[in-house]
mmCIF file with all atom_site columns, C-alpha atoms in Angstrom:
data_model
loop_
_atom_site.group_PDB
_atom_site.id
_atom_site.type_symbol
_atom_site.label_atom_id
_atom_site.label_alt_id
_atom_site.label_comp_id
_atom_site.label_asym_id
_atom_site.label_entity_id
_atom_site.label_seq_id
_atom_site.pdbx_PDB_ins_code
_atom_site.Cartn_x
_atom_site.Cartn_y
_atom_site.Cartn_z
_atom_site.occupancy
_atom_site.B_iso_or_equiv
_atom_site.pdbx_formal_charge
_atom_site.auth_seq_id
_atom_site.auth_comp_id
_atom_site.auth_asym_id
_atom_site.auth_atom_id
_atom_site.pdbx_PDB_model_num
ATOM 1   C CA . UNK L 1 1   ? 38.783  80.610  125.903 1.00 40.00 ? 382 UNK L CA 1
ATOM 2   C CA . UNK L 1 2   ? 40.032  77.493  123.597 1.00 43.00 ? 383 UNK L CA 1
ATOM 3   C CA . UNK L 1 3   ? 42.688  78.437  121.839 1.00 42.00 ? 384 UNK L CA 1
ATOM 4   C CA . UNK L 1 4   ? 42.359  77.047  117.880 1.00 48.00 ? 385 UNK L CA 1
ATOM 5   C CA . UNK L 1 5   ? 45.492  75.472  116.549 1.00 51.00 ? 386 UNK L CA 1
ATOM 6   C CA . UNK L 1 6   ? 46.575  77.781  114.087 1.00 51.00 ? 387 UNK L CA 1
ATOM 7   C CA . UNK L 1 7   ? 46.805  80.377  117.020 1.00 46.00 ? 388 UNK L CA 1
ATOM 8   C CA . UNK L 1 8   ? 48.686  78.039  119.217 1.00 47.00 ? 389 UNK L CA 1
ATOM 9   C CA . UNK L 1 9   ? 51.053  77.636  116.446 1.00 46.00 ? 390 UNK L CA 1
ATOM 10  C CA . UNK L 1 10  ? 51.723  81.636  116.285 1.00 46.00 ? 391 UNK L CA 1
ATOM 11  C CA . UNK L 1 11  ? 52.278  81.536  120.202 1.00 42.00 ? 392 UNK L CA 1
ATOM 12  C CA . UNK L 1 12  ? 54.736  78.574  120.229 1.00 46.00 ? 393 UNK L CA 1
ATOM 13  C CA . UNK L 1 13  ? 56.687  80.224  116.936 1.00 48.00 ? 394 UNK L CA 1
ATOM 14  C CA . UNK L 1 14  ? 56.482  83.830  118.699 1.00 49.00 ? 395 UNK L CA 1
ATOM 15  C CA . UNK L 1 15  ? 57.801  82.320  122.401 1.00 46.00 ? 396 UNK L CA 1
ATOM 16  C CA . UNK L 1 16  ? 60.770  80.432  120.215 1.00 46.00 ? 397 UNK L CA 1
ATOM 17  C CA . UNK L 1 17  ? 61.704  83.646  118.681 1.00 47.00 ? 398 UNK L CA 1
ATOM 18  C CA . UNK L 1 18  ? 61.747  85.887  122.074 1.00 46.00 ? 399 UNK L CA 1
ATOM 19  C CA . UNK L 1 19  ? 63.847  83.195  123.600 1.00 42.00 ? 400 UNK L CA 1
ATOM 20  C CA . UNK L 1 20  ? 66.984  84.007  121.095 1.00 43.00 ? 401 UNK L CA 1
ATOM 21  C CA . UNK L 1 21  ? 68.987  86.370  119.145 1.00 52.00 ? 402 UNK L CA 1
ATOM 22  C CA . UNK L 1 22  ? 67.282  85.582  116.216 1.00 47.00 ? 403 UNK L CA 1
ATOM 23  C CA . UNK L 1 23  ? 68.816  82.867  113.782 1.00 47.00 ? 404 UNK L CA 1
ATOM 24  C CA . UNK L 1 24  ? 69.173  80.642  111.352 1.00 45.00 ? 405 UNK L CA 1
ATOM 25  C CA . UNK L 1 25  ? 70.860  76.922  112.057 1.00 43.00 ? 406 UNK L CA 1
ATOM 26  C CA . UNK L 1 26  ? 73.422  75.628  110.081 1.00 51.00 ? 407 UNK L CA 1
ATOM 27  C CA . UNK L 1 27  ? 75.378  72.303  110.264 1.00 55.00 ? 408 UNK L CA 1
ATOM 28  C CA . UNK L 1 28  ? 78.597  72.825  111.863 1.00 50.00 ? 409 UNK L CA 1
ATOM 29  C CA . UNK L 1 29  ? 81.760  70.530  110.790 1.00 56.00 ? 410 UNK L CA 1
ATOM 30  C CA . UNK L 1 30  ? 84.047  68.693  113.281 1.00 67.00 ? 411 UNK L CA 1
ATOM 31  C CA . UNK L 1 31  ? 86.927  70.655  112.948 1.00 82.00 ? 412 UNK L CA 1
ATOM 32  C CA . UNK L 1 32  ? 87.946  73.949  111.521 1.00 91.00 ? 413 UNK L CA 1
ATOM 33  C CA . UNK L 1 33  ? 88.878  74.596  107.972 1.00 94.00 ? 414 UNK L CA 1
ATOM 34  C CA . UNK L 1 34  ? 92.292  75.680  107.340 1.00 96.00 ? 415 UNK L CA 1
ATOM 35  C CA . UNK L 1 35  ? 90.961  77.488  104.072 1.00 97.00 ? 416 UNK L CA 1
ATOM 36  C CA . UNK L 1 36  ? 88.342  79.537  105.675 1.00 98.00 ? 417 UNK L CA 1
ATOM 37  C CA . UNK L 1 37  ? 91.474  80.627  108.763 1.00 98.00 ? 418 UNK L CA 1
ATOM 38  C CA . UNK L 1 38  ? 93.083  81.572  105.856 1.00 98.00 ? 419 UNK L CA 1
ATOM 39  C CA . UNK L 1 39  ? 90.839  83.577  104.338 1.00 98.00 ? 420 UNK L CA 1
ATOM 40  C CA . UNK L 1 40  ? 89.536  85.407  107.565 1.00 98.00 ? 421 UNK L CA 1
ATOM 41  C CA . UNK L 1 41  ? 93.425  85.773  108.398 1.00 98.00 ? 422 UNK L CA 1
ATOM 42  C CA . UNK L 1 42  ? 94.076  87.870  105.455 1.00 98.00 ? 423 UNK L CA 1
ATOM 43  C CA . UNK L 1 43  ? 90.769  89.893  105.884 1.00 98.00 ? 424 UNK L CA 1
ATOM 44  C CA . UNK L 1 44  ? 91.975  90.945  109.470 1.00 98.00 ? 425 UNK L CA 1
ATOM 45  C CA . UNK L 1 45  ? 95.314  91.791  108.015 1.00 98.00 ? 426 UNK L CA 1
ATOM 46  C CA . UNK L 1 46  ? 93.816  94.316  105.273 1.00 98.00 ? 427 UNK L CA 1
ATOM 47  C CA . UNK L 1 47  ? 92.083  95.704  108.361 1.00 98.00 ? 428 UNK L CA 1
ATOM 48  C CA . UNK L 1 48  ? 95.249  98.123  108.792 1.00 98.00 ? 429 UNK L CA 1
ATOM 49  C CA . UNK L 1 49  ? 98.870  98.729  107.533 1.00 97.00 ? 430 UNK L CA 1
ATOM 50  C CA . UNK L 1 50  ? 100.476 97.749  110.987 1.00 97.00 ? 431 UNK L CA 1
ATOM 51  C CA . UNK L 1 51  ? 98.815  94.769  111.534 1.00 98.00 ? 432 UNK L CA 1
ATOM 52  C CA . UNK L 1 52  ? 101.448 91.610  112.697 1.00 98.00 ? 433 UNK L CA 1
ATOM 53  C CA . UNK L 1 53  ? 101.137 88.715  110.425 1.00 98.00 ? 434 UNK L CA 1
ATOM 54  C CA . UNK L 1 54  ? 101.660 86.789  113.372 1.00 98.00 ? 435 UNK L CA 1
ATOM 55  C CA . UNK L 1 55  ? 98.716  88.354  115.609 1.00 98.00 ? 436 UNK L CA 1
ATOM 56  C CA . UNK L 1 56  ? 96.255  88.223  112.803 1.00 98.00 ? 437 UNK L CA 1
ATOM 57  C CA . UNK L 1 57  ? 96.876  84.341  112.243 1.00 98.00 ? 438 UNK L CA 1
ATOM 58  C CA . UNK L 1 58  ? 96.747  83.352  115.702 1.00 98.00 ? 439 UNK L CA 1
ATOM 59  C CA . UNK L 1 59  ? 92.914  85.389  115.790 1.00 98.00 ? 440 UNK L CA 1
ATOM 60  C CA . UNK L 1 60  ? 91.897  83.606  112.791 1.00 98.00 ? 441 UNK L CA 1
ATOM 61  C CA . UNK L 1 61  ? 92.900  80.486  114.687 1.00 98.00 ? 442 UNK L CA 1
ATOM 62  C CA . UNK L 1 62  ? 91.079  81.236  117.927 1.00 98.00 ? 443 UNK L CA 1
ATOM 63  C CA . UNK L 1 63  ? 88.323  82.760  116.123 1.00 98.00 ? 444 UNK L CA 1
ATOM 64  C CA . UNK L 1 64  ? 88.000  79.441  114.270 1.00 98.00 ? 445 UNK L CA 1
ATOM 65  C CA . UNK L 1 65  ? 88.486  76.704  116.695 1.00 97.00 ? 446 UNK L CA 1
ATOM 66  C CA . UNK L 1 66  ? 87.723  78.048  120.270 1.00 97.00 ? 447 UNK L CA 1
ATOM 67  C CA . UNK L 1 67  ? 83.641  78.431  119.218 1.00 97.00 ? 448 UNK L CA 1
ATOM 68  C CA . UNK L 1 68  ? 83.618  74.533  118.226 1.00 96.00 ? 449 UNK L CA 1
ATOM 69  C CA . UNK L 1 69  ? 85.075  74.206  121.633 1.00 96.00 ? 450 UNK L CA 1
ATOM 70  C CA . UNK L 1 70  ? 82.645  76.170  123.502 1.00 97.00 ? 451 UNK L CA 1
ATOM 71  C CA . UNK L 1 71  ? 79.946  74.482  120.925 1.00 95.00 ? 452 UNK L CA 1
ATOM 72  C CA . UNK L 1 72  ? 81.169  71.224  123.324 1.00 94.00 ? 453 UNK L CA 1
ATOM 73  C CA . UNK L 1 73  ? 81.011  72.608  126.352 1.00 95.00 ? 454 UNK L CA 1
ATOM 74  C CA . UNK L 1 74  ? 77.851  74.371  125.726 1.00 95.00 ? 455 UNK L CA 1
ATOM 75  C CA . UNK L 1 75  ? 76.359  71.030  124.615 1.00 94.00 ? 456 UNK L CA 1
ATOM 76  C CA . UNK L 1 76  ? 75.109  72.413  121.703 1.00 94.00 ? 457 UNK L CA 1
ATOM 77  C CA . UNK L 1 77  ? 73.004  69.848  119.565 1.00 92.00 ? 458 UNK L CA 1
ATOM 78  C CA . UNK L 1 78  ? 70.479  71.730  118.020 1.00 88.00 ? 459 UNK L CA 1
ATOM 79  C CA . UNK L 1 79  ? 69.596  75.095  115.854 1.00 86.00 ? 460 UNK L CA 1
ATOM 80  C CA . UNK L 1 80  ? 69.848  78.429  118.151 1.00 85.00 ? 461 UNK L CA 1
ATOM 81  C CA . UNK L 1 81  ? 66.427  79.084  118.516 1.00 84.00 ? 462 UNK L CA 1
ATOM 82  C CA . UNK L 1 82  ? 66.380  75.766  120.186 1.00 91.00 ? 463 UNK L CA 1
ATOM 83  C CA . UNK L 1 83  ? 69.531  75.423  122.249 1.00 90.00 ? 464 UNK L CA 1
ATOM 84  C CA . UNK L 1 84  ? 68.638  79.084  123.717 1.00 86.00 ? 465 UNK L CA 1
ATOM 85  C CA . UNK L 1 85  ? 65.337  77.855  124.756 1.00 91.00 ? 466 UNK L CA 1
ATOM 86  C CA . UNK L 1 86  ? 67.349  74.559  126.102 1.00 93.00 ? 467 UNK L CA 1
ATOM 87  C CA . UNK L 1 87  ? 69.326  77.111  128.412 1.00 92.00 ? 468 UNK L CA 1
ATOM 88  C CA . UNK L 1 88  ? 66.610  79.521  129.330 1.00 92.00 ? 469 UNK L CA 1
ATOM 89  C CA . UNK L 1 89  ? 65.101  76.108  130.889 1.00 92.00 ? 470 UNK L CA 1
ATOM 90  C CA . UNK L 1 90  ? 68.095  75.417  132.565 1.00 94.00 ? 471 UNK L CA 1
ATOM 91  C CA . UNK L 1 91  ? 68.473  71.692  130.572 1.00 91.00 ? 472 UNK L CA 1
ATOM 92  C CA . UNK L 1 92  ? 71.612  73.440  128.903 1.00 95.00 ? 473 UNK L CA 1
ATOM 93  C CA . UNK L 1 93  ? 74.651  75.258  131.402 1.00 91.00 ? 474 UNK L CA 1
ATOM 94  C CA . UNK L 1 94  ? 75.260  78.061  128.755 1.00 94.00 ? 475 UNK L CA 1
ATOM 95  C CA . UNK L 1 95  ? 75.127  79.200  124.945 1.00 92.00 ? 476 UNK L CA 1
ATOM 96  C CA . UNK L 1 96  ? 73.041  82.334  124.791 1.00 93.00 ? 477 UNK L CA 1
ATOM 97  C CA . UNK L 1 97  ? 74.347  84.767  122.286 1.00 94.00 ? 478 UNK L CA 1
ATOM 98  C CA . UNK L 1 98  ? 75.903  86.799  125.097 1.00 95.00 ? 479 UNK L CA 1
ATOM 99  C CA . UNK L 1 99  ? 77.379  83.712  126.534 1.00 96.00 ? 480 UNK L CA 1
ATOM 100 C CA . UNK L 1 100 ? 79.311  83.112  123.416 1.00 97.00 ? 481 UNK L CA 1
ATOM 101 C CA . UNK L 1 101 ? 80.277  86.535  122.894 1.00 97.00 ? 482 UNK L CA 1
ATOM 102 C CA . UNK L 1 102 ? 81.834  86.775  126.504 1.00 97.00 ? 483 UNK L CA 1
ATOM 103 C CA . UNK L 1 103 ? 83.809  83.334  126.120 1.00 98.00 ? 484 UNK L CA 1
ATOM 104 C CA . UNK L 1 104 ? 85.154  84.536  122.665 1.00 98.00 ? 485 UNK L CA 1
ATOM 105 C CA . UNK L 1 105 ? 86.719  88.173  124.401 1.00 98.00 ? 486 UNK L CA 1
ATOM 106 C CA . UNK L 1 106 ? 87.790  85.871  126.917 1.00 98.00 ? 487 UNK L CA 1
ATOM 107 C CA . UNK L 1 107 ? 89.665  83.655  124.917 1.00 98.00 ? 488 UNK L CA 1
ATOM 108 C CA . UNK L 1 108 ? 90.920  86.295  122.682 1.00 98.00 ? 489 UNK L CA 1
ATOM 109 C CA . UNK L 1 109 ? 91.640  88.356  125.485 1.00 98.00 ? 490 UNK L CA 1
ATOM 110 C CA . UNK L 1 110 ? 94.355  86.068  126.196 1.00 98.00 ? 491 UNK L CA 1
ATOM 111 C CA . UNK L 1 111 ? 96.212  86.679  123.212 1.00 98.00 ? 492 UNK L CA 1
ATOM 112 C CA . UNK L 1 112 ? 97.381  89.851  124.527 1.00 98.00 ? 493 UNK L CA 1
ATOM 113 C CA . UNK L 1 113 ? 97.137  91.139  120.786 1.00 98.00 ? 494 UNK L CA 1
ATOM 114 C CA . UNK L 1 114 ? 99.217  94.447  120.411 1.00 98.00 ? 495 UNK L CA 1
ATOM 115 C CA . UNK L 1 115 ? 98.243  95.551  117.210 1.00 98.00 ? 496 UNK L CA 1
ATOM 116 C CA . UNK L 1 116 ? 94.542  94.224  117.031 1.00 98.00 ? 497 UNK L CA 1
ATOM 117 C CA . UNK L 1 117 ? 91.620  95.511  119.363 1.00 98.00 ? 498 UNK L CA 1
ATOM 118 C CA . UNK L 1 118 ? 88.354  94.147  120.455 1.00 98.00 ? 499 UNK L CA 1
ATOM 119 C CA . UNK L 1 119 ? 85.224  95.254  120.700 1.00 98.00 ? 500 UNK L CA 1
ATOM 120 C CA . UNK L 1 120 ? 81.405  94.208  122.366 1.00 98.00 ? 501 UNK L CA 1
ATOM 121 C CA . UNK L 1 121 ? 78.579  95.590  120.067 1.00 98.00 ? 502 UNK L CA 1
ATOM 122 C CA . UNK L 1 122 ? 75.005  94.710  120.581 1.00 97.00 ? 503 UNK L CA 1
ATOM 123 C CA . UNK L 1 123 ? 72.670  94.202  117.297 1.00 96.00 ? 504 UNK L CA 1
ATOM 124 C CA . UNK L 1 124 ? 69.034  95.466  116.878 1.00 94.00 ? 505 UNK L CA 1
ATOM 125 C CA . UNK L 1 125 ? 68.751  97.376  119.903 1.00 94.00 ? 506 UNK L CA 1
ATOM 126 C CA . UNK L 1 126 ? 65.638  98.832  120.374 1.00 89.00 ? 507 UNK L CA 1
ATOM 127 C CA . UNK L 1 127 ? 64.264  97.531  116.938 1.00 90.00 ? 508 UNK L CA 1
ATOM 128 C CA . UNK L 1 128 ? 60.579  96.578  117.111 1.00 90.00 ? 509 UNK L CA 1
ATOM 129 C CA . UNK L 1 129 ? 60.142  92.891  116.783 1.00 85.00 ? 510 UNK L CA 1
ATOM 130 C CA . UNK L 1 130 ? 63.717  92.364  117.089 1.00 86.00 ? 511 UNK L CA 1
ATOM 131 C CA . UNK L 1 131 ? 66.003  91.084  119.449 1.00 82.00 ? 512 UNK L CA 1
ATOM 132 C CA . UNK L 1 132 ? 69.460  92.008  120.736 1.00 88.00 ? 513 UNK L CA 1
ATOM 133 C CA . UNK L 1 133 ? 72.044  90.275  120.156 1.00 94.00 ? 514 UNK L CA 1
ATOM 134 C CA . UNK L 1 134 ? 75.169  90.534  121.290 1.00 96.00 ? 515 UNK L CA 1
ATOM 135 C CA . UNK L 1 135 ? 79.250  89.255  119.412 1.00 98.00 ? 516 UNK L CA 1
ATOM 136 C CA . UNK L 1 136 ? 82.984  90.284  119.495 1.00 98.00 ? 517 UNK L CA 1
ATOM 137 C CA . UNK L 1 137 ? 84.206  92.657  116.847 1.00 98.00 ? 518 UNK L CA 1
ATOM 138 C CA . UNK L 1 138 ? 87.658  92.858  116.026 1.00 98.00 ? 519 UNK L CA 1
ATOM 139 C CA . UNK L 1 139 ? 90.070  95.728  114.667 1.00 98.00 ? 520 UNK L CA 1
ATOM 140 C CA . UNK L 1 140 ? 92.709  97.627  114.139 1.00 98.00 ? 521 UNK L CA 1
ATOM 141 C CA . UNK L 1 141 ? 94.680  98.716  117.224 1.00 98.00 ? 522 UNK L CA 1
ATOM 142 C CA . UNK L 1 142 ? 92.635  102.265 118.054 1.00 97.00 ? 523 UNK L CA 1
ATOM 143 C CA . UNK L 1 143 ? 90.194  102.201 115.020 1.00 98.00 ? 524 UNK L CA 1
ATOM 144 C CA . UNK L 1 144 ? 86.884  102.435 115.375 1.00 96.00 ? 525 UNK L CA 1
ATOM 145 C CA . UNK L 1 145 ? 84.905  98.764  115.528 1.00 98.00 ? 526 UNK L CA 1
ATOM 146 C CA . UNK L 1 146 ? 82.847  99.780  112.352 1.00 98.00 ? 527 UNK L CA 1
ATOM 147 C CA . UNK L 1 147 ? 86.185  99.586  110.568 1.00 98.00 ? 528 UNK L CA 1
ATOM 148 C CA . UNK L 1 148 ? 86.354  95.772  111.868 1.00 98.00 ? 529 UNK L CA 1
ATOM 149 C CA . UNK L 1 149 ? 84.858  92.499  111.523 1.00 98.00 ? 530 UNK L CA 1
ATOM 150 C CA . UNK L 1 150 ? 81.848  90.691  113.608 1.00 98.00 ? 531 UNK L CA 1
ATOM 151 C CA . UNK L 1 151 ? 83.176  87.442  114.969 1.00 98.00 ? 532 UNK L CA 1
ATOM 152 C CA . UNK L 1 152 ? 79.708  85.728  115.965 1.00 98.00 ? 533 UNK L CA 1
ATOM 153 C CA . UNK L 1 153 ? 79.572  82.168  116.613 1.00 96.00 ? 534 UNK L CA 1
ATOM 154 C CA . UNK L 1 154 ? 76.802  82.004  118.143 1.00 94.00 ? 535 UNK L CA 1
ATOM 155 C CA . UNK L 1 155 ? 73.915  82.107  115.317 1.00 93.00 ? 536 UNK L CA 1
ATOM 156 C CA . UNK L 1 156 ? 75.274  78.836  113.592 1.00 93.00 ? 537 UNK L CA 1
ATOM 157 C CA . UNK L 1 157 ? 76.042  77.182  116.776 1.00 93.00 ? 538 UNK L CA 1
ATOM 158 C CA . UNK L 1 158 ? 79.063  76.841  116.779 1.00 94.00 ? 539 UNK L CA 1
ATOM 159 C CA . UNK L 1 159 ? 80.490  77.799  112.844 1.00 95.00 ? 540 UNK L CA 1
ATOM 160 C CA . UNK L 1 160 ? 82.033  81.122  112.818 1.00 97.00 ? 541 UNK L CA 1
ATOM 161 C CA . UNK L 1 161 ? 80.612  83.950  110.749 1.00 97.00 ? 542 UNK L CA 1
ATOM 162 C CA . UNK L 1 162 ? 82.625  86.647  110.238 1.00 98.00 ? 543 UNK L CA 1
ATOM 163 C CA . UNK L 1 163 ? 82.192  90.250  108.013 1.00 98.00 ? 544 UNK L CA 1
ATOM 164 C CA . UNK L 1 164 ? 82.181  94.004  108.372 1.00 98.00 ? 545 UNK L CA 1
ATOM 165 C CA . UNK L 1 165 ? 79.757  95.255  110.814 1.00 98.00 ? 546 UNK L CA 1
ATOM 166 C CA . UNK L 1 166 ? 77.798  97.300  107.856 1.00 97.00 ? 547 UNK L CA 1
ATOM 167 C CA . UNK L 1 167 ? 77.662  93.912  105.782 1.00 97.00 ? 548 UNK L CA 1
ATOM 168 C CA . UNK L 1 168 ? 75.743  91.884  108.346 1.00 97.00 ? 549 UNK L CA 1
ATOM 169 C CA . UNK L 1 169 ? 71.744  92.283  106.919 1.00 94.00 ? 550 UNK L CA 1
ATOM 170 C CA . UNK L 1 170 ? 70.773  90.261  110.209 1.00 94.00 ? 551 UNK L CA 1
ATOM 171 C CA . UNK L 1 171 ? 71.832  92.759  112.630 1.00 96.00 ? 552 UNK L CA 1
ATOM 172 C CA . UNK L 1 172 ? 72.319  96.496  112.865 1.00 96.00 ? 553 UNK L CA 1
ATOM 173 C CA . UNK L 1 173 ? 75.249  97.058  115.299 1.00 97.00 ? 554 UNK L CA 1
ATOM 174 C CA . UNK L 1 174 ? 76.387  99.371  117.942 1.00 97.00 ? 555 UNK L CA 1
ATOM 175 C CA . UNK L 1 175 ? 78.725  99.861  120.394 1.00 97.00 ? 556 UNK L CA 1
ATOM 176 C CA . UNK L 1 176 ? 77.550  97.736  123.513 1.00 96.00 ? 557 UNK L CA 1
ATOM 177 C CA . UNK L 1 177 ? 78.512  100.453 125.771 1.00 93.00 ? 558 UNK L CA 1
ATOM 178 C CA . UNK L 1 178 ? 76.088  103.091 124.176 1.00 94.00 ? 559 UNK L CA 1
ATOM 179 C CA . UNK L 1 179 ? 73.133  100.426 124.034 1.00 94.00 ? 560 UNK L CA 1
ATOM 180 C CA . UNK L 1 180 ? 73.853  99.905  127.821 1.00 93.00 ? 561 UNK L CA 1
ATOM 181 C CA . UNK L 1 181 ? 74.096  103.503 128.318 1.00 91.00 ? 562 UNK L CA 1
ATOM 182 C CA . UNK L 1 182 ? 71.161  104.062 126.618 1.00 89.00 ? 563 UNK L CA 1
ATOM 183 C CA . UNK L 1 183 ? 69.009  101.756 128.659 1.00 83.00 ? 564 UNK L CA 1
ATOM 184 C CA . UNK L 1 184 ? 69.923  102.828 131.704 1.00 82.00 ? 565 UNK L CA 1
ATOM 185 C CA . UNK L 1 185 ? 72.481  99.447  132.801 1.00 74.00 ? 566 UNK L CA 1
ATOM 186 C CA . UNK L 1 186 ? 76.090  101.860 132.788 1.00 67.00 ? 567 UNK L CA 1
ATOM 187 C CA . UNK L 1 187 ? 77.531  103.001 135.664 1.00 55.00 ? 568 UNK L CA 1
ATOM 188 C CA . UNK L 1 188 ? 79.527  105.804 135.238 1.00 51.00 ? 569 UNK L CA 1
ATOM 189 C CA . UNK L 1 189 ? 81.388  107.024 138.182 1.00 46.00 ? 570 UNK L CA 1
ATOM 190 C CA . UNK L 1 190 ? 81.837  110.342 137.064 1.00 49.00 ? 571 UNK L CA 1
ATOM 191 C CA . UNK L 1 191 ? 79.622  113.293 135.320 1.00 48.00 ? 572 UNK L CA 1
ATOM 192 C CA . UNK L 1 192 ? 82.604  113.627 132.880 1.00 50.00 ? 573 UNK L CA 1
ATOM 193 C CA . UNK L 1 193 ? 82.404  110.285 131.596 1.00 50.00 ? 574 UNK L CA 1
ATOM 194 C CA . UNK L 1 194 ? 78.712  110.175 131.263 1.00 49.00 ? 575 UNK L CA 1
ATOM 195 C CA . UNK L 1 195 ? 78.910  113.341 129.301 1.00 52.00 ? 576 UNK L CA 1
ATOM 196 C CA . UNK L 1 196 ? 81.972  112.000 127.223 1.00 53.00 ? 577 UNK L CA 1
ATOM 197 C CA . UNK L 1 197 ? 79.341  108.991 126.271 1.00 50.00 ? 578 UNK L CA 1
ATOM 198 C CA . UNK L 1 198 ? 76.753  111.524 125.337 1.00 53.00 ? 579 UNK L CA 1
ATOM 199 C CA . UNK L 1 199 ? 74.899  111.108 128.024 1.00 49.00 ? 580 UNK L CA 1
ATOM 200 C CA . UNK L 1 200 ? 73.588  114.052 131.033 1.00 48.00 ? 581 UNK L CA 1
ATOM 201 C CA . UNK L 1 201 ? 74.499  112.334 133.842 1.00 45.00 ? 582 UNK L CA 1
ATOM 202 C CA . UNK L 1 202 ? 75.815  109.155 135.761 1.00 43.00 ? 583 UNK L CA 1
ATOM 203 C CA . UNK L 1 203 ? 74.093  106.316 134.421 1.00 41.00 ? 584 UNK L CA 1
ATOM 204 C CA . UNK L 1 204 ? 72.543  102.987 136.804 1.00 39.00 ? 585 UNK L CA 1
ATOM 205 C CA . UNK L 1 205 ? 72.584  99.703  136.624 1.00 39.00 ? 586 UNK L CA 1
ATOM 206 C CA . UNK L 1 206 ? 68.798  98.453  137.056 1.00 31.00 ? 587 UNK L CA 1
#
């Protein structure tokens, strides 16, 4: 069957969209803006009361400039949609969305934060004609991560975004450990902590 070039068209734009988290590019500047570490600085410190002025500047900071280096090391030079499809050909080492998300707990790992938490939550799970995506959310120390903020670097390659979970009209989030759960790729060791998650019984890794 010959295929006629509108049709082609659809197949190449469908194939480009199943190879990412879904995106939009955006030029990403050189270096980070002081003005915009600022401003996410103060948004994690109205997160909670007992947040350290300290801890909350130095995650603005990471949050900021570790994704432009990762955007270097990924050898990002294109959109998403394109850079995911560079990787998934093996042309690029890394920079799918879950690649970025596990760098950035990495990295912010490090801080050893004592009054700020992070999260892993995985967007449109499940969704029809969606796909997951994965980021970092950060919080309060013991609040829940829908009372934090998505730090997702990934869908401008490079140039944070950053907002409530609830805010983001790209992505509906959850917590990474119930999508996992969900589809079967949890272990729990125990019955208790399967039925903690809401779930009957031990879950497996496929």
């Amino acid at each position: 069957m010959t295929l006629t070039h509108p049709l082609r068209l659809l197949i190449l734009l469908a194939a480009m969209a199943l190879s990412a988290c879904g995106a939009a590019p955006r030029e990403t500047p050189a270096a980070a803006d002081p003005a915009e570490i600022a401003e996410l600085r103060q948004a994690i410190l109205a997160l909670g009361p007992d947040i350290d002025p300290e801890e909350a500047d130095r995650a603005a900071r990471v949050a900021y400039t570790y994704p432009l280096q990762l955007r270097q090391s990924y050898g990002v030079t294109d959109s998403a949609i394109v850079h995911n499809i560079k990787v998934n050909n093996g042309t690029r080492p890394r920079g799918l969305c879950w690649h970025w998300a596990d760098d950035m707990e990495a990295r912010l790992d490090r801080e050893n934060f004592r009054t700020l938490e992070l999260h892993r939550a995985i967007g449109n799970a499940g969704i029809p004609f969606r796909i997951e995506h994965s980021t970092v959310i950060v919080s309060a120390r013991g609040e829940d991560m829908f009372d934090g903020l998505v730090l997702d670097p990934w869908r401008w390659g490079g140039d944070l975004y950053w907002g409530p979970p609830a805010e983001d009209d790209r992505y509906r989030w959850e917590p990474r450990q119930t999508v996992l759960a969900r589809s079967g790729r949890l272990i729990y060791e125990t019955e208790a902590q399967a039925a903690a998650a809401g779930f009957g019984g031990p879950q497996v890794v496929n």
